[in-house]
Amino acid sequence: MRLLTVSHASVIPKSTPKLMVLSSHFHSHLHFPSPTTASSRNPPPQFSIPSRNPNTTSLSPREPLLPLTSSPHQSPSSCFSHLEAYSSLLELCASQKAIKQGQQIHAHILKSTSLSNDGFLPTKLLFMYGKCGHLFDAHDLFDDMRHRTVFCWNALVGSYSSHGQHSKAIELYMEMRGSGVMPDACTFASVLKACGGCEDLHLGSEIHSLAIKRGISATTFVVNALVAMYSKCGRFDLAVKLFEMAPDARDVVTWNSIISACVQDGKFYAALDFFREMGKSRVDMSSYTVVAVLQACTELLLVKLGMEIHASLLKLNRRFHIFESNALLVMYSRCGRMGDAIRVFDEMDEKDKVSWNSMLSGYVQNGLYVKAIEFFNEMLESGFEFDEVSIISLASGLGRLENLHSGKAIHGCAIKCGFDSELQVGNTLIDMYTKCGNVKYAELVFHKMPSKDYISWTTAIAGYARSSRHLEAFELFREVQRLGMEADPVMIGSILLACSSFGCLSLLKQIHGYAIRHGLLDLLLKNTIIDIYGDCRQVSYANRIFERLEDKDVVSWTSMINCYVDNALFNEALSLSLDMIKANIDPDAVALVSIIAAVSGMSSLIKGKEIHGFGIRRDLAMDGLMCNSLIDMYALCGRIDASFKIFNRLRTKDLVLWTTIIRACGLHGKGKEAIEIFNEMEDMGLVPDHVAFLALLYACSHSGLNHDGKVYFDKMINEYKLDPWPEHYACVVDVLGRSGRVVEAFKFIQSMPVEPTAAIWCSLLGACRVHSNHQLAEVAAENLLELEPENPGNYVLVSNVFAAMGKWEEVDTVRAMMEDKGLRKEPALSWIELGNKVHKFVARDNSHRDMEEIYSKLEEITKRLEREGGYVADTRFVLHHVEEDQKVKMLNGHSERLAIALGLIHTPDRTQIRIFKNLRVCGDCHEFTKFVSKFFEREIIVRDANRFHHFRDGCCSCGNFW
């Protein structure tokens, strides 16, 4: 509805809005240009009243007022009427922030001498300029005022306080007190707000005391200001005390102040308690209440309560304020309800930067990185101008997506818009490039940043550490110290990551000592140090820190369990997990994955099933990580059928899951199945990485698929452009060597573009032993001991090769070298799980309580195999220079045979027997187990250091190729 211009209004209907009455009265006493002189192309602008609410007025700041001129003869009553009219118009300009119209009214007042000298209108003008944010004009007007009432001071102090210039507001208050003007309740409310903004508790307390002396401390808006001031100054206790002392002065603003104070202080449950109490007091919530309570719901992830508040707003059947909708967006997205967040966003009539950025951030926070990219493009198409927050959110998502190409594009956008110089943008770009594996670009961003904070240095250090550039990480840390910056716990955590990768115990101890001296050891950092000591194989140090922790959380227990698992102390890990439950610490999904890893190391199927059942009963998320661990665990426990059952039930499979099942096939000698799964993975559109190819080459190697292994090795290089790791080269050498092509394997080593590692020479040496190539065996042995002189396994392998060649002098020399270096051979160990107990055996063991029965059973087995199957012990596999009959006795005492005998004693006929061994099974024991599976009608599964052997009806799944 538009207001028509009238020259005189004799009759005004009662239903006419206030602004129309005011304007009509105002026009009846003022002279306007006649219609004949006014330009028809420029009609007089008019005030507009929104049609949706006839009881409110609205003034568009784009529409200037008509030029106003005074009549030369005005009566006192008309002056009074003009004062009212000007006052109301200035209030309207202030409420609508219509500065141009306000300036026109100011100009007209200056022309009306009889009005401009009055103190009332200048105060109104001062208020209008302050509300419109023109503080310079307001102060200029204030300086020209001869008579400054408390209302003038309040208008200016309130203006500075409302626009965040708190120090200036306090300065004006001091000047006001010095001029002798006594502040009133409005003054106190404004200056208390400024004290809160400056966190000036001392002055705020003084003003509180003065308000008490003046007898106005219980005034509602003074109480509101005091509650807000104390909360912003960190005295939440005083804010609550003051609130409770003024039960009669509470209005909706008071409740909003205390609820906001709770949220600001992080006491979200207290905020919700006050909100419930507010409802009981029958005080209706306002938009500020909604925003504060939704923020509490967001922090506590109480989506149900947030939805109830949303429903309450819908029942009011009113238009949502934009900041209410934004609060709902943030709440739903943070609680993982992106569908609801999208619905709120789509229903918004008006969207601002907070709306768009909240949605973008929601997509990123919920791992919907591709959707975030699509939404960002939608933002651009809609005409929305992105800002620093948009760049930070999208760059964070691109880093997690490892999308380097798009990351560079968003970096370019930041440079064009000048956002790259912003501190938070720079920090996010460093992190993004680091996650994308491009440390060079991260380094460039870091060095070009005009200013750096702790996050900048920490992110750069962590980037170097993750990229194995340990020296650069330590150099940056030294630079931090040279600059006089004191490292915080997060930075120490990043440099510890470098220590872990570097494997340097002395540096780790130095960093640990630095953290102790500077009092940086919070619980998070202590947990990290436990992890790092475990990575450096210092279990005793890690355990010492763990035992001294008074406030162990689930992360502390998980860190120590991981430490045991990483150092192959699987029994200790499982024992600690039981202590964890006894301490009333419920394992989460991450802890359960660590416990499953311990079970995998022990190959304990019974315990593995128990842990699997525990996870299901506790309703722990059976996501990719958990399922991946379970697939691996069942495969290592000999139940690859259970691995496939879990794998096939999953609807979505990532590259890690496909790689795990391929690796499982390799462990069980199912090379052809591994190739089929790999091809299926490619058909699904997944791009294999280095680890996937390594699993496939391993499967080919242990299944005798030498041709396929070479084909996929070439495919990795030529089709996928992946540079082979030393482990890939070792697999190819193993493939060639196992198939008897030892010379070809040696030539392949010589043609490699990188220096051969110990693992490569080890593969060649193993092949030389199997295929009796003595000449190349000596070459491989020499290189192996040169590269890893401290690895006892290498000396054992070399000794065994020389023993197989009959070079006993060389055997004695190698064993003497081991003794001189203080190295010990790892004893052969086999174990079998019966019921809830694991029975372990070493060669010629006599420690088991049923040893007499076991040896008696083993003798019975051997005689039957010799009598019925023609079994003859192959003493070539005894690599000791002793008599023949002694060699036979040594073979009969091998640990896996003792475990098989115990299994036959304590398990029913025709049931499966599972044996686990830490070393490679010898050729004679392999034949012995074949005979047992046939004549005793048992399926026997043996896992040695290389793979699984499934013995059935006198045959082995490995096809004598292991």
PDB file of C-alpha atoms in Angstrom, residues 293-501:
ATOM      1  CA  VAL A 293      19.155 -22.758  22.708  1.00  0.00           C
ATOM      2  CA  LEU A 294      19.772 -24.181  19.224  1.00  0.00           C
ATOM      3  CA  GLN A 295      23.481 -23.470  19.702  1.00  0.00           C
ATOM      4  CA  ALA A 296      23.386 -25.487  22.943  1.00  0.00           C
ATOM      5  CA  CYS A 297      21.595 -28.320  21.119  1.00  0.00           C
ATOM      6  CA  THR A 298      24.257 -28.159  18.404  1.00  0.00           C
ATOM      7  CA  GLU A 299      27.157 -28.437  20.836  1.00  0.00           C
ATOM      8  CA  LEU A 300      25.507 -31.338  22.704  1.00  0.00           C
ATOM      9  CA  LEU A 301      24.257 -32.978  19.480  1.00  0.00           C
ATOM     10  CA  LEU A 302      20.726 -33.005  20.919  1.00  0.00           C
ATOM     11  CA  VAL A 303      18.983 -33.119  17.582  1.00  0.00           C
ATOM     12  CA  LYS A 304      15.693 -34.312  19.074  1.00  0.00           C
ATOM     13  CA  LEU A 305      15.350 -31.202  21.272  1.00  0.00           C
ATOM     14  CA  GLY A 306      16.390 -29.024  18.335  1.00  0.00           C
ATOM     15  CA  MET A 307      13.641 -30.585  16.233  1.00  0.00           C
ATOM     16  CA  GLU A 308      11.123 -29.862  19.014  1.00  0.00           C
ATOM     17  CA  ILE A 309      12.098 -26.185  18.981  1.00  0.00           C
ATOM     18  CA  HIS A 310      11.824 -26.203  15.191  1.00  0.00           C
ATOM     19  CA  ALA A 311       8.318 -27.646  15.504  1.00  0.00           C
ATOM     20  CA  SER A 312       7.374 -24.967  18.058  1.00  0.00           C
ATOM     21  CA  LEU A 313       8.436 -22.258  15.614  1.00  0.00           C
ATOM     22  CA  LEU A 314       6.374 -23.842  12.842  1.00  0.00           C
ATOM     23  CA  LYS A 315       3.296 -23.908  15.100  1.00  0.00           C
ATOM     24  CA  LEU A 316       3.571 -20.124  15.575  1.00  0.00           C
ATOM     25  CA  ASN A 317       2.877 -19.828  11.852  1.00  0.00           C
ATOM     26  CA  ARG A 318       5.117 -16.798  11.477  1.00  0.00           C
ATOM     27  CA  ARG A 319       7.900 -15.891   9.128  1.00  0.00           C
ATOM     28  CA  PHE A 320      11.269 -17.248  10.260  1.00  0.00           C
ATOM     29  CA  HIS A 321      13.978 -14.718  10.984  1.00  0.00           C
ATOM     30  CA  ILE A 322      17.071 -15.390   8.936  1.00  0.00           C
ATOM     31  CA  PHE A 323      19.267 -15.955  11.989  1.00  0.00           C
ATOM     32  CA  GLU A 324      16.766 -18.540  13.303  1.00  0.00           C
ATOM     33  CA  SER A 325      16.968 -20.415  10.013  1.00  0.00           C
ATOM     34  CA  ASN A 326      20.765 -20.190  10.075  1.00  0.00           C
ATOM     35  CA  ALA A 327      20.841 -21.621  13.598  1.00  0.00           C
ATOM     36  CA  LEU A 328      18.641 -24.518  12.450  1.00  0.00           C
ATOM     37  CA  LEU A 329      20.957 -25.102   9.475  1.00  0.00           C
ATOM     38  CA  VAL A 330      24.011 -25.334  11.712  1.00  0.00           C
ATOM     39  CA  MET A 331      22.240 -27.563  14.231  1.00  0.00           C
ATOM     40  CA  TYR A 332      21.026 -30.069  11.650  1.00  0.00           C
ATOM     41  CA  SER A 333      24.333 -30.200   9.759  1.00  0.00           C
ATOM     42  CA  ARG A 334      26.425 -30.603  12.914  1.00  0.00           C
ATOM     43  CA  CYS A 335      24.135 -33.424  14.063  1.00  0.00           C
ATOM     44  CA  GLY A 336      24.569 -35.234  10.732  1.00  0.00           C
ATOM     45  CA  ARG A 337      21.033 -34.484   9.512  1.00  0.00           C
ATOM     46  CA  MET A 338      21.986 -32.962   6.176  1.00  0.00           C
ATOM     47  CA  GLY A 339      18.615 -33.839   4.646  1.00  0.00           C
ATOM     48  CA  ASP A 340      16.851 -31.650   7.220  1.00  0.00           C
ATOM     49  CA  ALA A 341      19.463 -28.921   6.775  1.00  0.00           C
ATOM     50  CA  ILE A 342      18.851 -28.895   3.010  1.00  0.00           C
ATOM     51  CA  ARG A 343      15.086 -28.699   3.600  1.00  0.00           C
ATOM     52  CA  VAL A 344      15.494 -25.660   5.884  1.00  0.00           C
ATOM     53  CA  PHE A 345      17.843 -24.020   3.389  1.00  0.00           C
ATOM     54  CA  ASP A 346      15.481 -24.535   0.456  1.00  0.00           C
ATOM     55  CA  GLU A 347      12.546 -23.065   2.406  1.00  0.00           C
ATOM     56  CA  MET A 348      14.397 -19.850   3.321  1.00  0.00           C
ATOM     57  CA  ASP A 349      12.950 -16.735   1.672  1.00  0.00           C
ATOM     58  CA  GLU A 350      16.159 -14.837   2.257  1.00  0.00           C
ATOM     59  CA  LYS A 351      19.709 -16.185   2.409  1.00  0.00           C
ATOM     60  CA  ASP A 352      22.854 -14.399   3.571  1.00  0.00           C
ATOM     61  CA  LYS A 353      26.521 -15.394   3.706  1.00  0.00           C
ATOM     62  CA  VAL A 354      25.975 -17.302   6.927  1.00  0.00           C
ATOM     63  CA  SER A 355      23.279 -19.414   5.237  1.00  0.00           C
ATOM     64  CA  TRP A 356      25.410 -20.377   2.236  1.00  0.00           C
ATOM     65  CA  ASN A 357      28.567 -20.927   4.263  1.00  0.00           C
ATOM     66  CA  SER A 358      26.731 -22.997   6.882  1.00  0.00           C
ATOM     67  CA  MET A 359      25.478 -25.353   4.191  1.00  0.00           C
ATOM     68  CA  LEU A 360      28.905 -25.592   2.569  1.00  0.00           C
ATOM     69  CA  SER A 361      30.534 -26.269   5.946  1.00  0.00           C
ATOM     70  CA  GLY A 362      27.839 -28.860   6.716  1.00  0.00           C
ATOM     71  CA  TYR A 363      28.646 -30.836   3.587  1.00  0.00           C
ATOM     72  CA  VAL A 364      32.343 -30.832   4.484  1.00  0.00           C
ATOM     73  CA  GLN A 365      31.784 -31.724   8.152  1.00  0.00           C
ATOM     74  CA  ASN A 366      29.658 -34.708   7.135  1.00  0.00           C
ATOM     75  CA  GLY A 367      32.241 -36.010   4.670  1.00  0.00           C
ATOM     76  CA  LEU A 368      30.157 -35.115   1.609  1.00  0.00           C
ATOM     77  CA  TYR A 369      33.093 -33.550  -0.170  1.00  0.00           C
ATOM     78  CA  VAL A 370      31.846 -34.062  -3.723  1.00  0.00           C
ATOM     79  CA  LYS A 371      28.490 -32.551  -2.720  1.00  0.00           C
ATOM     80  CA  ALA A 372      30.395 -29.611  -1.236  1.00  0.00           C
ATOM     81  CA  ILE A 373      32.038 -28.952  -4.610  1.00  0.00           C
ATOM     82  CA  GLU A 374      28.670 -29.148  -6.358  1.00  0.00           C
ATOM     83  CA  PHE A 375      27.107 -26.800  -3.806  1.00  0.00           C
ATOM     84  CA  PHE A 376      29.954 -24.301  -4.220  1.00  0.00           C
ATOM     85  CA  ASN A 377      29.297 -24.224  -7.968  1.00  0.00           C
ATOM     86  CA  GLU A 378      25.601 -23.696  -7.196  1.00  0.00           C
ATOM     87  CA  MET A 379      26.585 -20.779  -4.966  1.00  0.00           C
ATOM     88  CA  LEU A 380      28.496 -19.153  -7.798  1.00  0.00           C
ATOM     89  CA  GLU A 381      25.668 -19.703 -10.292  1.00  0.00           C
ATOM     90  CA  SER A 382      23.189 -18.065  -7.900  1.00  0.00           C
ATOM     91  CA  GLY A 383      25.320 -14.921  -7.800  1.00  0.00           C
ATOM     92  CA  PHE A 384      26.587 -15.406  -4.256  1.00  0.00           C
ATOM     93  CA  GLU A 385      29.999 -13.863  -3.715  1.00  0.00           C
ATOM     94  CA  PHE A 386      32.130 -16.276  -1.721  1.00  0.00           C
ATOM     95  CA  ASP A 387      34.276 -15.029   1.131  1.00  0.00           C
ATOM     96  CA  GLU A 388      37.126 -16.311   3.300  1.00  0.00           C
ATOM     97  CA  VAL A 389      34.827 -18.704   5.162  1.00  0.00           C
ATOM     98  CA  SER A 390      33.749 -20.291   1.867  1.00  0.00           C
ATOM     99  CA  ILE A 391      37.388 -20.745   0.812  1.00  0.00           C
ATOM    100  CA  ILE A 392      38.312 -22.307   4.157  1.00  0.00           C
ATOM    101  CA  SER A 393      35.414 -24.783   4.111  1.00  0.00           C
ATOM    102  CA  LEU A 394      35.914 -25.891   0.505  1.00  0.00           C
ATOM    103  CA  ALA A 395      39.711 -26.113   0.778  1.00  0.00           C
ATOM    104  CA  SER A 396      39.310 -28.276   3.884  1.00  0.00           C
ATOM    105  CA  GLY A 397      37.002 -30.641   1.974  1.00  0.00           C
ATOM    106  CA  LEU A 398      39.306 -30.780  -1.046  1.00  0.00           C
ATOM    107  CA  GLY A 399      42.199 -31.700   1.231  1.00  0.00           C
ATOM    108  CA  ARG A 400      40.283 -34.635   2.672  1.00  0.00           C
ATOM    109  CA  LEU A 401      39.231 -35.609  -0.848  1.00  0.00           C
ATOM    110  CA  GLU A 402      42.900 -35.310  -1.936  1.00  0.00           C
ATOM    111  CA  ASN A 403      41.693 -33.398  -4.986  1.00  0.00           C
ATOM    112  CA  LEU A 404      44.832 -31.478  -5.887  1.00  0.00           C
ATOM    113  CA  HIS A 405      43.494 -30.104  -9.185  1.00  0.00           C
ATOM    114  CA  SER A 406      40.429 -28.474  -7.613  1.00  0.00           C
ATOM    115  CA  GLY A 407      42.571 -27.439  -4.655  1.00  0.00           C
ATOM    116  CA  LYS A 408      44.801 -25.413  -6.952  1.00  0.00           C
ATOM    117  CA  ALA A 409      41.706 -23.835  -8.514  1.00  0.00           C
ATOM    118  CA  ILE A 410      40.304 -22.696  -5.156  1.00  0.00           C
ATOM    119  CA  HIS A 411      43.765 -21.405  -4.233  1.00  0.00           C
ATOM    120  CA  GLY A 412      43.696 -19.351  -7.429  1.00  0.00           C
ATOM    121  CA  CYS A 413      40.283 -17.925  -6.454  1.00  0.00           C
ATOM    122  CA  ALA A 414      41.683 -16.945  -3.081  1.00  0.00           C
ATOM    123  CA  ILE A 415      44.632 -15.156  -4.706  1.00  0.00           C
ATOM    124  CA  LYS A 416      42.378 -13.241  -7.145  1.00  0.00           C
ATOM    125  CA  CYS A 417      40.124 -12.061  -4.326  1.00  0.00           C
ATOM    126  CA  GLY A 418      43.012 -11.218  -2.020  1.00  0.00           C
ATOM    127  CA  PHE A 419      41.999 -13.823   0.561  1.00  0.00           C
ATOM    128  CA  ASP A 420      45.305 -15.706   0.421  1.00  0.00           C
ATOM    129  CA  SER A 421      46.876 -13.158   2.771  1.00  0.00           C
ATOM    130  CA  GLU A 422      44.295 -14.022   5.440  1.00  0.00           C
ATOM    131  CA  LEU A 423      45.797 -16.102   8.251  1.00  0.00           C
ATOM    132  CA  GLN A 424      43.105 -18.791   8.457  1.00  0.00           C
ATOM    133  CA  VAL A 425      42.946 -19.153   4.681  1.00  0.00           C
ATOM    134  CA  GLY A 426      46.708 -19.649   4.532  1.00  0.00           C
ATOM    135  CA  ASN A 427      46.625 -22.251   7.305  1.00  0.00           C
ATOM    136  CA  THR A 428      43.859 -24.189   5.547  1.00  0.00           C
ATOM    137  CA  LEU A 429      45.704 -24.106   2.216  1.00  0.00           C
ATOM    138  CA  ILE A 430      48.841 -25.503   3.868  1.00  0.00           C
ATOM    139  CA  ASP A 431      46.802 -28.323   5.366  1.00  0.00           C
ATOM    140  CA  MET A 432      45.023 -28.958   2.046  1.00  0.00           C
ATOM    141  CA  TYR A 433      48.238 -29.244   0.033  1.00  0.00           C
ATOM    142  CA  THR A 434      49.756 -31.472   2.717  1.00  0.00           C
ATOM    143  CA  LYS A 435      46.804 -33.874   2.597  1.00  0.00           C
ATOM    144  CA  CYS A 436      47.035 -33.860  -1.218  1.00  0.00           C
ATOM    145  CA  GLY A 437      50.663 -34.956  -0.933  1.00  0.00           C
ATOM    146  CA  ASN A 438      52.078 -31.757  -2.429  1.00  0.00           C
ATOM    147  CA  VAL A 439      54.428 -30.484   0.249  1.00  0.00           C
ATOM    148  CA  LYS A 440      56.141 -28.148  -2.217  1.00  0.00           C
ATOM    149  CA  TYR A 441      52.988 -26.024  -2.648  1.00  0.00           C
ATOM    150  CA  ALA A 442      52.305 -26.134   1.087  1.00  0.00           C
ATOM    151  CA  GLU A 443      55.828 -24.851   1.647  1.00  0.00           C
ATOM    152  CA  LEU A 444      55.289 -21.978  -0.817  1.00  0.00           C
ATOM    153  CA  VAL A 445      52.046 -20.929   0.877  1.00  0.00           C
ATOM    154  CA  PHE A 446      53.729 -21.049   4.286  1.00  0.00           C
ATOM    155  CA  HIS A 447      56.688 -18.873   3.306  1.00  0.00           C
ATOM    156  CA  LYS A 448      54.458 -16.309   1.514  1.00  0.00           C
ATOM    157  CA  MET A 449      52.153 -15.798   4.487  1.00  0.00           C
ATOM    158  CA  PRO A 450      52.556 -12.224   5.812  1.00  0.00           C
ATOM    159  CA  SER A 451      51.824 -13.356   9.364  1.00  0.00           C
ATOM    160  CA  LYS A 452      51.908 -16.762  11.019  1.00  0.00           C
ATOM    161  CA  ASP A 453      50.411 -18.116  14.228  1.00  0.00           C
ATOM    162  CA  TYR A 454      50.843 -21.351  16.142  1.00  0.00           C
ATOM    163  CA  ILE A 455      48.498 -23.144  13.754  1.00  0.00           C
ATOM    164  CA  SER A 456      50.639 -22.090  10.763  1.00  0.00           C
ATOM    165  CA  TRP A 457      53.850 -23.467  12.244  1.00  0.00           C
ATOM    166  CA  THR A 458      52.145 -26.587  13.587  1.00  0.00           C
ATOM    167  CA  THR A 459      50.449 -27.386  10.263  1.00  0.00           C
ATOM    168  CA  ALA A 460      53.711 -26.926   8.353  1.00  0.00           C
ATOM    169  CA  ILE A 461      55.630 -29.134  10.804  1.00  0.00           C
ATOM    170  CA  ALA A 462      52.937 -31.822  10.591  1.00  0.00           C
ATOM    171  CA  GLY A 463      53.023 -31.596   6.784  1.00  0.00           C
ATOM    172  CA  TYR A 464      56.761 -32.217   6.690  1.00  0.00           C
ATOM    173  CA  ALA A 465      56.420 -35.083   9.187  1.00  0.00           C
ATOM    174  CA  ARG A 466      53.638 -36.829   7.208  1.00  0.00           C
ATOM    175  CA  SER A 467      55.708 -36.527   4.049  1.00  0.00           C
ATOM    176  CA  SER A 468      58.763 -38.128   5.705  1.00  0.00           C
ATOM    177  CA  ARG A 469      60.710 -34.868   5.458  1.00  0.00           C
ATOM    178  CA  HIS A 470      61.805 -35.190   9.052  1.00  0.00           C
ATOM    179  CA  LEU A 471      64.800 -32.876   8.929  1.00  0.00           C
ATOM    180  CA  GLU A 472      62.683 -29.989   7.597  1.00  0.00           C
ATOM    181  CA  ALA A 473      60.150 -30.622  10.392  1.00  0.00           C
ATOM    182  CA  PHE A 474      62.868 -30.417  13.039  1.00  0.00           C
ATOM    183  CA  GLU A 475      64.357 -27.327  11.389  1.00  0.00           C
ATOM    184  CA  LEU A 476      60.988 -25.554  11.541  1.00  0.00           C
ATOM    185  CA  PHE A 477      60.685 -26.477  15.201  1.00  0.00           C
ATOM    186  CA  ARG A 478      64.126 -24.997  15.864  1.00  0.00           C
ATOM    187  CA  GLU A 479      63.019 -21.843  14.027  1.00  0.00           C
ATOM    188  CA  VAL A 480      60.008 -21.597  16.344  1.00  0.00           C
ATOM    189  CA  GLN A 481      62.366 -21.702  19.313  1.00  0.00           C
ATOM    190  CA  ARG A 482      64.704 -19.131  17.767  1.00  0.00           C
ATOM    191  CA  LEU A 483      61.757 -16.767  17.321  1.00  0.00           C
ATOM    192  CA  GLY A 484      61.029 -17.022  21.023  1.00  0.00           C
ATOM    193  CA  MET A 485      57.669 -18.757  20.557  1.00  0.00           C
ATOM    194  CA  GLU A 486      56.739 -21.289  23.206  1.00  0.00           C
ATOM    195  CA  ALA A 487      55.436 -24.464  21.665  1.00  0.00           C
ATOM    196  CA  ASP A 488      51.951 -25.618  22.646  1.00  0.00           C
ATOM    197  CA  PRO A 489      50.828 -29.258  23.060  1.00  0.00           C
ATOM    198  CA  VAL A 490      49.514 -29.431  19.479  1.00  0.00           C
ATOM    199  CA  MET A 491      52.883 -28.363  18.053  1.00  0.00           C
ATOM    200  CA  ILE A 492      54.662 -30.891  20.260  1.00  0.00           C
ATOM    201  CA  GLY A 493      52.292 -33.543  18.911  1.00  0.00           C
ATOM    202  CA  SER A 494      53.270 -32.628  15.352  1.00  0.00           C
ATOM    203  CA  ILE A 495      57.004 -32.773  16.010  1.00  0.00           C
ATOM    204  CA  LEU A 496      56.489 -36.104  17.795  1.00  0.00           C
ATOM    205  CA  LEU A 497      54.992 -37.394  14.553  1.00  0.00           C
ATOM    206  CA  ALA A 498      58.336 -36.624  12.907  1.00  0.00           C
ATOM    207  CA  CYS A 499      60.115 -38.472  15.728  1.00  0.00           C
ATOM    208  CA  SER A 500      57.907 -41.499  15.074  1.00  0.00           C
ATOM    209  CA  SER A 501      58.685 -41.568  11.356  1.00  0.00           C
TER     210      SER A 501
END
